Amino acid sequence: ILGPGDVLNIIFYGINDFSRNYPINQEGYIYLPELRYFKAKGYTLIELKKKLLEEFDEFLVNPDIELIISEYRDINVYITGEVREPGLYKFNGGNISALLSQRQNESDKNNSQYPKLFDAISKADGINPKADLTDIKVIRENSLGNGGGKIKANINFLKLVFDGDQSQNIRIFDGDIINIPKSDRVLKDEFLKINRSNLSPEFMTVYLTGNIVTKGPVKLKQGSGLVQAIASTGGKKLFTGNVEFIRFNNDGS
């Protein structure tokens, strides 16, 4: 669905002077020859093309146009529920050539790409132990041509984690809301499997202080134990007493 920040390449066959890139401004309009400001926000490419053909029929004989998105706007997604870092996240939009280049060079993770549900959850630092991945809710804008408002889908993300079913790894769009509900119990097997995957961050940061060689934050691989954390600082000094271990839960306790 089109919105501010998208850039449309509109080709008017037979009228080269009209054919160029048309950016959608912050109010959701493009500025077109003859039509002047025309609303594009909220429509799909097909819906907008149909409306433009109807409007240009008054000025052109048998108008023939083609619409292509030459540059995508940034994608802002709100992730809530049982993830480690809920909040608003931004993904790069990028232009078509960069997106095609990304497909040919998947090892370059800095290029723009179409973000998917897996990317969004990973960017929120993975899930909490009580996350119910069988019923993730994705809420998004509906196009004006289909009545506007919001539409919702329920995703069983465990099918991707356990069976590799990539149909559950849907593409996300600007304005999506992703809600990961809470289960009544800790899903131990699922959580362990996910923690061994690249859905969770590879490293974690812990802070060590007291009677040790080096004080301060330490980056450790996920799954590291208390002994590994202390050893990473150079170990304990002489006359060390009991170790005090503090962890803050998601509820603040």
PDB file of C-alpha atoms in Angstrom:
ATOM      1  CA  ILE A   1       0.000   0.000   0.000  1.00  0.00           C
ATOM      2  CA  LEU A   2       1.453   3.335  -1.091  1.00  0.00           C
ATOM      3  CA  GLY A   3       2.375   6.061   1.360  1.00  0.00           C
ATOM      4  CA  PRO A   4       4.550   9.142   1.974  1.00  0.00           C
ATOM      5  CA  GLY A   5       8.178   8.495   1.079  1.00  0.00           C
ATOM      6  CA  ASP A   6       7.463   6.078  -1.766  1.00  0.00           C
ATOM      7  CA  VAL A   7       8.643   7.236  -5.187  1.00  0.00           C
ATOM      8  CA  LEU A   8       6.622   6.167  -8.233  1.00  0.00           C
ATOM      9  CA  ASN A   9       8.016   5.893 -11.722  1.00  0.00           C
ATOM     10  CA  ILE A  10       5.020   6.597 -13.960  1.00  0.00           C
ATOM     11  CA  ILE A  11       5.463   5.840 -17.657  1.00  0.00           C
ATOM     12  CA  PHE A  12       3.088   7.570 -20.069  1.00  0.00           C
ATOM     13  CA  TYR A  13       3.405   5.635 -23.302  1.00  0.00           C
ATOM     14  CA  GLY A  14       3.629   8.077 -26.208  1.00  0.00           C
ATOM     15  CA  ILE A  15       4.216  11.118 -23.948  1.00  0.00           C
ATOM     16  CA  ASN A  16       7.843  11.110 -22.857  1.00  0.00           C
ATOM     17  CA  ASP A  17       7.600  14.548 -21.223  1.00  0.00           C
ATOM     18  CA  PHE A  18       5.165  13.157 -18.654  1.00  0.00           C
ATOM     19  CA  SER A  19       7.220  10.037 -17.870  1.00  0.00           C
ATOM     20  CA  ARG A  20       9.351  10.511 -14.739  1.00  0.00           C
ATOM     21  CA  ASN A  21       9.609   9.779 -11.027  1.00  0.00           C
ATOM     22  CA  TYR A  22       6.809  11.159  -8.845  1.00  0.00           C
ATOM     23  CA  PRO A  23       7.477  11.194  -5.068  1.00  0.00           C
ATOM     24  CA  ILE A  24       4.543  10.877  -2.665  1.00  0.00           C
ATOM     25  CA  ASN A  25       4.695  13.862  -0.305  1.00  0.00           C
ATOM     26  CA  GLN A  26       4.023  13.842   3.449  1.00  0.00           C
ATOM     27  CA  GLU A  27       0.340  14.583   2.864  1.00  0.00           C
ATOM     28  CA  GLY A  28       0.066  11.504   0.624  1.00  0.00           C
ATOM     29  CA  TYR A  29      -0.189  13.290  -2.751  1.00  0.00           C
ATOM     30  CA  ILE A  30       1.752  13.185  -6.018  1.00  0.00           C
ATOM     31  CA  TYR A  31       1.903  16.184  -8.351  1.00  0.00           C
ATOM     32  CA  LEU A  32       0.902  15.199 -11.900  1.00  0.00           C
ATOM     33  CA  PRO A  33       0.619  17.077 -15.189  1.00  0.00           C
ATOM     34  CA  GLU A  34      -2.948  18.306 -15.820  1.00  0.00           C
ATOM     35  CA  LEU A  35      -4.284  16.696 -12.617  1.00  0.00           C
ATOM     36  CA  ARG A  36      -1.989  18.639 -10.247  1.00  0.00           C
ATOM     37  CA  TYR A  37      -2.139  17.189  -6.691  1.00  0.00           C
ATOM     38  CA  PHE A  38      -3.584  13.691  -6.716  1.00  0.00           C
ATOM     39  CA  LYS A  39      -3.991  11.425  -3.683  1.00  0.00           C
ATOM     40  CA  ALA A  40      -1.878   8.259  -3.826  1.00  0.00           C
ATOM     41  CA  LYS A  41      -1.677   7.321  -0.135  1.00  0.00           C
ATOM     42  CA  GLY A  42      -3.707   4.270   0.823  1.00  0.00           C
ATOM     43  CA  TYR A  43      -3.970   2.753  -2.641  1.00  0.00           C
ATOM     44  CA  THR A  44      -2.137  -0.179  -4.162  1.00  0.00           C
ATOM     45  CA  LEU A  45      -0.331   0.268  -7.477  1.00  0.00           C
ATOM     46  CA  ILE A  46      -3.163  -1.447  -9.369  1.00  0.00           C
ATOM     47  CA  GLU A  47      -5.828   0.676  -7.663  1.00  0.00           C
ATOM     48  CA  LEU A  48      -3.942   3.913  -8.340  1.00  0.00           C
ATOM     49  CA  LYS A  49      -3.354   2.990 -11.977  1.00  0.00           C
ATOM     50  CA  LYS A  50      -7.081   2.411 -12.472  1.00  0.00           C
ATOM     51  CA  LYS A  51      -7.935   5.805 -10.952  1.00  0.00           C
ATOM     52  CA  LEU A  52      -5.292   7.608 -13.028  1.00  0.00           C
ATOM     53  CA  LEU A  53      -6.555   6.040 -16.248  1.00  0.00           C
ATOM     54  CA  GLU A  54     -10.051   7.294 -15.433  1.00  0.00           C
ATOM     55  CA  GLU A  55      -8.796  10.817 -14.649  1.00  0.00           C
ATOM     56  CA  PHE A  56      -6.468  11.146 -17.647  1.00  0.00           C
ATOM     57  CA  ASP A  57      -9.161   9.957 -20.017  1.00  0.00           C
ATOM     58  CA  GLU A  58     -10.428  13.559 -19.921  1.00  0.00           C
ATOM     59  CA  PHE A  59      -7.075  14.961 -21.157  1.00  0.00           C
ATOM     60  CA  LEU A  60      -5.516  12.167 -23.250  1.00  0.00           C
ATOM     61  CA  VAL A  61      -6.757   9.999 -26.096  1.00  0.00           C
ATOM     62  CA  ASN A  62      -6.705   6.363 -24.988  1.00  0.00           C
ATOM     63  CA  PRO A  63      -4.274   6.934 -22.096  1.00  0.00           C
ATOM     64  CA  ASP A  64      -1.759   4.134 -21.577  1.00  0.00           C
ATOM     65  CA  ILE A  65       0.332   4.304 -18.412  1.00  0.00           C
ATOM     66  CA  GLU A  66       2.456   2.025 -16.269  1.00  0.00           C
ATOM     67  CA  LEU A  67       3.338   2.453 -12.569  1.00  0.00           C
ATOM     68  CA  ILE A  68       6.461   1.107 -10.878  1.00  0.00           C
ATOM     69  CA  ILE A  69       7.756   1.750  -7.358  1.00  0.00           C
ATOM     70  CA  SER A  70      11.288   3.043  -7.941  1.00  0.00           C
ATOM     71  CA  GLU A  71      12.029   3.703  -4.256  1.00  0.00           C
ATOM     72  CA  TYR A  72      10.358   2.283  -1.150  1.00  0.00           C
ATOM     73  CA  ARG A  73       9.782   4.302   2.006  1.00  0.00           C
ATOM     74  CA  ASP A  74      11.240   3.151   5.313  1.00  0.00           C
ATOM     75  CA  ILE A  75       9.224   0.486   7.108  1.00  0.00           C
ATOM     76  CA  ASN A  76       8.176   1.265  10.681  1.00  0.00           C
ATOM     77  CA  VAL A  77       6.807  -1.684  12.628  1.00  0.00           C
ATOM     78  CA  TYR A  78       5.536  -1.791  16.213  1.00  0.00           C
ATOM     79  CA  ILE A  79       6.287  -5.056  18.062  1.00  0.00           C
ATOM     80  CA  THR A  80       4.504  -5.749  21.326  1.00  0.00           C
ATOM     81  CA  GLY A  81       3.919  -8.674  23.652  1.00  0.00           C
ATOM     82  CA  GLU A  82       6.363 -11.399  24.686  1.00  0.00           C
ATOM     83  CA  VAL A  83       9.573 -10.148  23.072  1.00  0.00           C
ATOM     84  CA  ARG A  84      12.643  -9.049  25.000  1.00  0.00           C
ATOM     85  CA  GLU A  85      12.627  -5.492  23.636  1.00  0.00           C
ATOM     86  CA  PRO A  86       9.119  -4.401  22.544  1.00  0.00           C
ATOM     87  CA  GLY A  87       8.841  -1.099  20.725  1.00  0.00           C
ATOM     88  CA  LEU A  88       8.975   0.684  17.381  1.00  0.00           C
ATOM     89  CA  TYR A  89      11.512  -0.593  14.851  1.00  0.00           C
ATOM     90  CA  LYS A  90      12.593   0.778  11.495  1.00  0.00           C
ATOM     91  CA  PHE A  91      13.746  -1.152   8.443  1.00  0.00           C
ATOM     92  CA  ASN A  92      15.296   0.468   5.390  1.00  0.00           C
ATOM     93  CA  GLY A  93      13.057   0.803   2.363  1.00  0.00           C
ATOM     94  CA  GLY A  94      15.609   1.192  -0.417  1.00  0.00           C
ATOM     95  CA  ASN A  95      15.401   1.411  -4.173  1.00  0.00           C
ATOM     96  CA  ILE A  96      14.683  -1.376  -6.599  1.00  0.00           C
ATOM     97  CA  SER A  97      18.281  -1.784  -7.788  1.00  0.00           C
ATOM     98  CA  ALA A  98      19.484  -2.191  -4.196  1.00  0.00           C
ATOM     99  CA  LEU A  99      16.787  -4.769  -3.485  1.00  0.00           C
ATOM    100  CA  LEU A 100      17.707  -6.784  -6.562  1.00  0.00           C
ATOM    101  CA  SER A 101      21.388  -6.528  -5.632  1.00  0.00           C
ATOM    102  CA  GLN A 102      20.551  -7.887  -2.172  1.00  0.00           C
ATOM    103  CA  ARG A 103      18.926 -10.963  -3.674  1.00  0.00           C
ATOM    104  CA  GLN A 104      22.093 -11.644  -5.674  1.00  0.00           C
ATOM    105  CA  ASN A 105      24.394 -11.058  -2.699  1.00  0.00           C
ATOM    106  CA  GLU A 106      22.698 -12.459   0.387  1.00  0.00           C
ATOM    107  CA  SER A 107      25.946 -12.382   2.373  1.00  0.00           C
ATOM    108  CA  ASP A 108      25.900  -8.559   2.500  1.00  0.00           C
ATOM    109  CA  LYS A 109      23.511  -7.945   5.380  1.00  0.00           C
ATOM    110  CA  ASN A 110      23.838  -4.154   5.177  1.00  0.00           C
ATOM    111  CA  ASN A 111      21.921  -3.827   1.923  1.00  0.00           C
ATOM    112  CA  SER A 112      18.209  -3.141   1.854  1.00  0.00           C
ATOM    113  CA  GLN A 113      15.940  -6.173   1.649  1.00  0.00           C
ATOM    114  CA  TYR A 114      12.310  -7.036   2.078  1.00  0.00           C
ATOM    115  CA  PRO A 115      11.958  -7.529   5.869  1.00  0.00           C
ATOM    116  CA  LYS A 116       9.937 -10.480   7.107  1.00  0.00           C
ATOM    117  CA  LEU A 117       8.376 -11.536  10.399  1.00  0.00           C
ATOM    118  CA  PHE A 118      11.524 -13.420  11.418  1.00  0.00           C
ATOM    119  CA  ASP A 119      13.578 -10.220  10.973  1.00  0.00           C
ATOM    120  CA  ALA A 120      11.171  -8.207  13.122  1.00  0.00           C
ATOM    121  CA  ILE A 121      11.227 -10.681  16.029  1.00  0.00           C
ATOM    122  CA  SER A 122      14.999 -10.983  15.795  1.00  0.00           C
ATOM    123  CA  LYS A 123      15.377  -7.193  15.860  1.00  0.00           C
ATOM    124  CA  ALA A 124      13.328  -7.110  19.087  1.00  0.00           C
ATOM    125  CA  ASP A 125      16.007  -9.359  20.684  1.00  0.00           C
ATOM    126  CA  GLY A 126      13.988 -12.563  20.388  1.00  0.00           C
ATOM    127  CA  ILE A 127      11.200 -13.892  22.574  1.00  0.00           C
ATOM    128  CA  ASN A 128      10.488 -14.431  26.270  1.00  0.00           C
ATOM    129  CA  PRO A 129      10.051 -17.954  27.727  1.00  0.00           C
ATOM    130  CA  LYS A 130       6.247 -17.647  27.840  1.00  0.00           C
ATOM    131  CA  ALA A 131       5.780 -16.424  24.263  1.00  0.00           C
ATOM    132  CA  ASP A 132       3.037 -18.252  22.359  1.00  0.00           C
ATOM    133  CA  LEU A 133       4.385 -18.460  18.813  1.00  0.00           C
ATOM    134  CA  THR A 134       1.400 -20.471  17.589  1.00  0.00           C
ATOM    135  CA  ASP A 135      -0.842 -17.397  17.583  1.00  0.00           C
ATOM    136  CA  ILE A 136       1.144 -14.305  16.534  1.00  0.00           C
ATOM    137  CA  LYS A 137      -1.200 -11.526  15.432  1.00  0.00           C
ATOM    138  CA  VAL A 138      -0.208  -9.197  12.593  1.00  0.00           C
ATOM    139  CA  ILE A 139      -2.417  -6.134  12.114  1.00  0.00           C
ATOM    140  CA  ARG A 140      -1.973  -3.927   9.052  1.00  0.00           C
ATOM    141  CA  GLU A 141      -3.587  -1.249   6.953  1.00  0.00           C
ATOM    142  CA  ASN A 142      -6.156  -2.290   4.368  1.00  0.00           C
ATOM    143  CA  SER A 143      -6.080  -0.512   1.000  1.00  0.00           C
ATOM    144  CA  LEU A 144      -8.693   2.150   0.240  1.00  0.00           C
ATOM    145  CA  GLY A 145      -9.820   0.121  -2.750  1.00  0.00           C
ATOM    146  CA  ASN A 146     -10.704  -2.723  -0.379  1.00  0.00           C
ATOM    147  CA  GLY A 147     -12.560  -0.515   2.082  1.00  0.00           C
ATOM    148  CA  GLY A 148      -9.673   0.840   4.191  1.00  0.00           C
ATOM    149  CA  GLY A 149      -9.426   0.212   7.931  1.00  0.00           C
ATOM    150  CA  LYS A 150      -7.361  -2.634   9.377  1.00  0.00           C
ATOM    151  CA  ILE A 151      -6.970  -6.309   8.580  1.00  0.00           C
ATOM    152  CA  LYS A 152      -5.568  -9.035  10.859  1.00  0.00           C
ATOM    153  CA  ALA A 153      -3.855 -12.369  10.375  1.00  0.00           C
ATOM    154  CA  ASN A 154      -2.950 -15.079  12.894  1.00  0.00           C
ATOM    155  CA  ILE A 155       0.423 -16.711  12.251  1.00  0.00           C
ATOM    156  CA  ASN A 156       1.650 -20.064  13.597  1.00  0.00           C
ATOM    157  CA  PHE A 157       5.335 -19.206  13.727  1.00  0.00           C
ATOM    158  CA  LEU A 158       6.277 -22.548  15.311  1.00  0.00           C
ATOM    159  CA  LYS A 159       5.693 -24.163  11.924  1.00  0.00           C
ATOM    160  CA  LEU A 160       8.686 -22.195  10.667  1.00  0.00           C
ATOM    161  CA  VAL A 161      10.849 -22.978  13.716  1.00  0.00           C
ATOM    162  CA  PHE A 162      10.116 -26.724  13.787  1.00  0.00           C
ATOM    163  CA  ASP A 163       9.167 -27.583  10.195  1.00  0.00           C
ATOM    164  CA  GLY A 164      10.817 -24.865   8.132  1.00  0.00           C
ATOM    165  CA  ASP A 165       7.429 -23.740   6.771  1.00  0.00           C
ATOM    166  CA  GLN A 166       8.428 -20.397   5.239  1.00  0.00           C
ATOM    167  CA  SER A 167       4.847 -19.544   4.326  1.00  0.00           C
ATOM    168  CA  GLN A 168       4.525 -18.454   7.988  1.00  0.00           C
ATOM    169  CA  ASN A 169       7.419 -16.011   7.579  1.00  0.00           C
ATOM    170  CA  ILE A 170       5.316 -13.317   5.945  1.00  0.00           C
ATOM    171  CA  ARG A 171       6.679 -10.064   4.561  1.00  0.00           C
ATOM    172  CA  ILE A 172       6.053  -7.073   6.826  1.00  0.00           C
ATOM    173  CA  PHE A 173       4.977  -3.629   5.672  1.00  0.00           C
ATOM    174  CA  ASP A 174       5.089  -0.078   6.964  1.00  0.00           C
ATOM    175  CA  GLY A 175       2.587   0.463   9.778  1.00  0.00           C
ATOM    176  CA  ASP A 176       2.279  -3.212  10.750  1.00  0.00           C
ATOM    177  CA  ILE A 177       1.604  -4.080  14.389  1.00  0.00           C
ATOM    178  CA  ILE A 178       2.996  -7.437  15.550  1.00  0.00           C
ATOM    179  CA  ASN A 179       1.635  -8.842  18.810  1.00  0.00           C
ATOM    180  CA  ILE A 180       3.143 -11.964  20.368  1.00  0.00           C
ATOM    181  CA  PRO A 181       0.742 -13.215  23.066  1.00  0.00           C
ATOM    182  CA  LYS A 182       1.620 -14.821  26.371  1.00  0.00           C
ATOM    183  CA  SER A 183       1.145 -18.521  27.047  1.00  0.00           C
ATOM    184  CA  ASP A 184      -0.159 -19.833  30.375  1.00  0.00           C
ATOM    185  CA  ARG A 185       2.968 -21.946  30.780  1.00  0.00           C
ATOM    186  CA  VAL A 186       6.659 -21.845  29.915  1.00  0.00           C
ATOM    187  CA  LEU A 187       7.090 -23.629  26.588  1.00  0.00           C
ATOM    188  CA  LYS A 188      10.450 -25.149  27.481  1.00  0.00           C
ATOM    189  CA  ASP A 189      11.166 -27.254  24.386  1.00  0.00           C
ATOM    190  CA  GLU A 190      10.124 -24.488  22.013  1.00  0.00           C
ATOM    191  CA  PHE A 191      12.125 -21.864  23.889  1.00  0.00           C
ATOM    192  CA  LEU A 192      15.291 -23.990  23.937  1.00  0.00           C
ATOM    193  CA  LYS A 193      15.024 -24.684  20.205  1.00  0.00           C
ATOM    194  CA  ILE A 194      14.516 -21.004  19.426  1.00  0.00           C
ATOM    195  CA  ASN A 195      17.444 -20.005  21.670  1.00  0.00           C
ATOM    196  CA  ARG A 196      19.660 -22.302  19.608  1.00  0.00           C
ATOM    197  CA  SER A 197      18.533 -20.608  16.397  1.00  0.00           C
ATOM    198  CA  ASN A 198      19.562 -17.250  14.956  1.00  0.00           C
ATOM    199  CA  LEU A 199      16.165 -15.825  15.949  1.00  0.00           C
ATOM    200  CA  SER A 200      17.713 -14.914  19.305  1.00  0.00           C
ATOM    201  CA  PRO A 201      20.756 -12.621  19.521  1.00  0.00           C
ATOM    202  CA  GLU A 202      24.094 -14.408  19.413  1.00  0.00           C
ATOM    203  CA  PHE A 203      25.529 -12.457  22.342  1.00  0.00           C
ATOM    204  CA  MET A 204      24.322 -11.041  25.654  1.00  0.00           C
ATOM    205  CA  THR A 205      25.820  -8.345  27.875  1.00  0.00           C
ATOM    206  CA  VAL A 206      26.299  -8.860  31.632  1.00  0.00           C
ATOM    207  CA  TYR A 207      27.879  -6.540  34.181  1.00  0.00           C
ATOM    208  CA  LEU A 208      30.470  -7.756  36.684  1.00  0.00           C
ATOM    209  CA  THR A 209      31.906  -5.844  39.616  1.00  0.00           C
ATOM    210  CA  GLY A 210      33.553  -6.494  42.961  1.00  0.00           C
ATOM    211  CA  ASN A 211      36.696  -8.511  43.773  1.00  0.00           C
ATOM    212  CA  ILE A 212      37.616  -9.457  40.201  1.00  0.00           C
ATOM    213  CA  VAL A 213      40.472  -8.533  37.864  1.00  0.00           C
ATOM    214  CA  THR A 214      38.479  -6.462  35.344  1.00  0.00           C
ATOM    215  CA  LYS A 215      35.189  -4.733  36.210  1.00  0.00           C
ATOM    216  CA  GLY A 216      32.457  -3.624  33.823  1.00  0.00           C
ATOM    217  CA  PRO A 217      30.187  -4.908  31.057  1.00  0.00           C
ATOM    218  CA  VAL A 218      31.134  -8.161  29.315  1.00  0.00           C
ATOM    219  CA  LYS A 219      29.719  -9.567  26.079  1.00  0.00           C
ATOM    220  CA  LEU A 220      29.121 -13.329  26.247  1.00  0.00           C
ATOM    221  CA  LYS A 221      27.638 -15.890  23.894  1.00  0.00           C
ATOM    222  CA  GLN A 222      24.057 -16.874  24.661  1.00  0.00           C
ATOM    223  CA  GLY A 223      23.959 -19.915  26.915  1.00  0.00           C
ATOM    224  CA  SER A 224      27.111 -18.993  28.822  1.00  0.00           C
ATOM    225  CA  GLY A 225      27.196 -19.842  32.538  1.00  0.00           C
ATOM    226  CA  LEU A 226      28.188 -17.903  35.645  1.00  0.00           C
ATOM    227  CA  VAL A 227      31.675 -19.476  35.740  1.00  0.00           C
ATOM    228  CA  GLN A 228      32.327 -18.413  32.130  1.00  0.00           C
ATOM    229  CA  ALA A 229      31.203 -14.860  32.931  1.00  0.00           C
ATOM    230  CA  ILE A 230      33.617 -14.569  35.880  1.00  0.00           C
ATOM    231  CA  ALA A 231      36.460 -16.216  33.948  1.00  0.00           C
ATOM    232  CA  SER A 232      36.022 -13.713  31.068  1.00  0.00           C
ATOM    233  CA  THR A 233      37.044 -10.881  33.443  1.00  0.00           C
ATOM    234  CA  GLY A 234      40.320 -12.571  34.418  1.00  0.00           C
ATOM    235  CA  GLY A 235      38.821 -14.407  37.366  1.00  0.00           C
ATOM    236  CA  LYS A 236      38.383 -13.713  41.074  1.00  0.00           C
ATOM    237  CA  LYS A 237      41.038 -12.120  43.238  1.00  0.00           C
ATOM    238  CA  LEU A 238      42.187 -13.547  46.570  1.00  0.00           C
ATOM    239  CA  PHE A 239      39.881 -13.513  49.594  1.00  0.00           C
ATOM    240  CA  THR A 240      36.720 -13.521  47.476  1.00  0.00           C
ATOM    241  CA  GLY A 241      33.521 -14.388  49.316  1.00  0.00           C
ATOM    242  CA  ASN A 242      30.174 -15.577  47.968  1.00  0.00           C
ATOM    243  CA  VAL A 243      29.064 -14.388  44.534  1.00  0.00           C
ATOM    244  CA  GLU A 244      25.884 -12.297  44.449  1.00  0.00           C
ATOM    245  CA  PHE A 245      23.867 -12.867  41.292  1.00  0.00           C
ATOM    246  CA  ILE A 246      21.147 -10.352  40.334  1.00  0.00           C
ATOM    247  CA  ARG A 247      18.705 -10.656  37.439  1.00  0.00           C
ATOM    248  CA  PHE A 248      15.897  -8.265  36.583  1.00  0.00           C
ATOM    249  CA  ASN A 249      12.723  -9.933  35.338  1.00  0.00           C
ATOM    250  CA  ASN A 250      10.448  -8.416  32.696  1.00  0.00           C
ATOM    251  CA  ASP A 251       7.960  -7.387  35.383  1.00  0.00           C
ATOM    252  CA  GLY A 252      10.645  -5.312  37.142  1.00  0.00           C
ATOM    253  CA  SER A 253      11.219  -7.730  40.037  1.00  0.00           C
TER     254      SER A 253
END
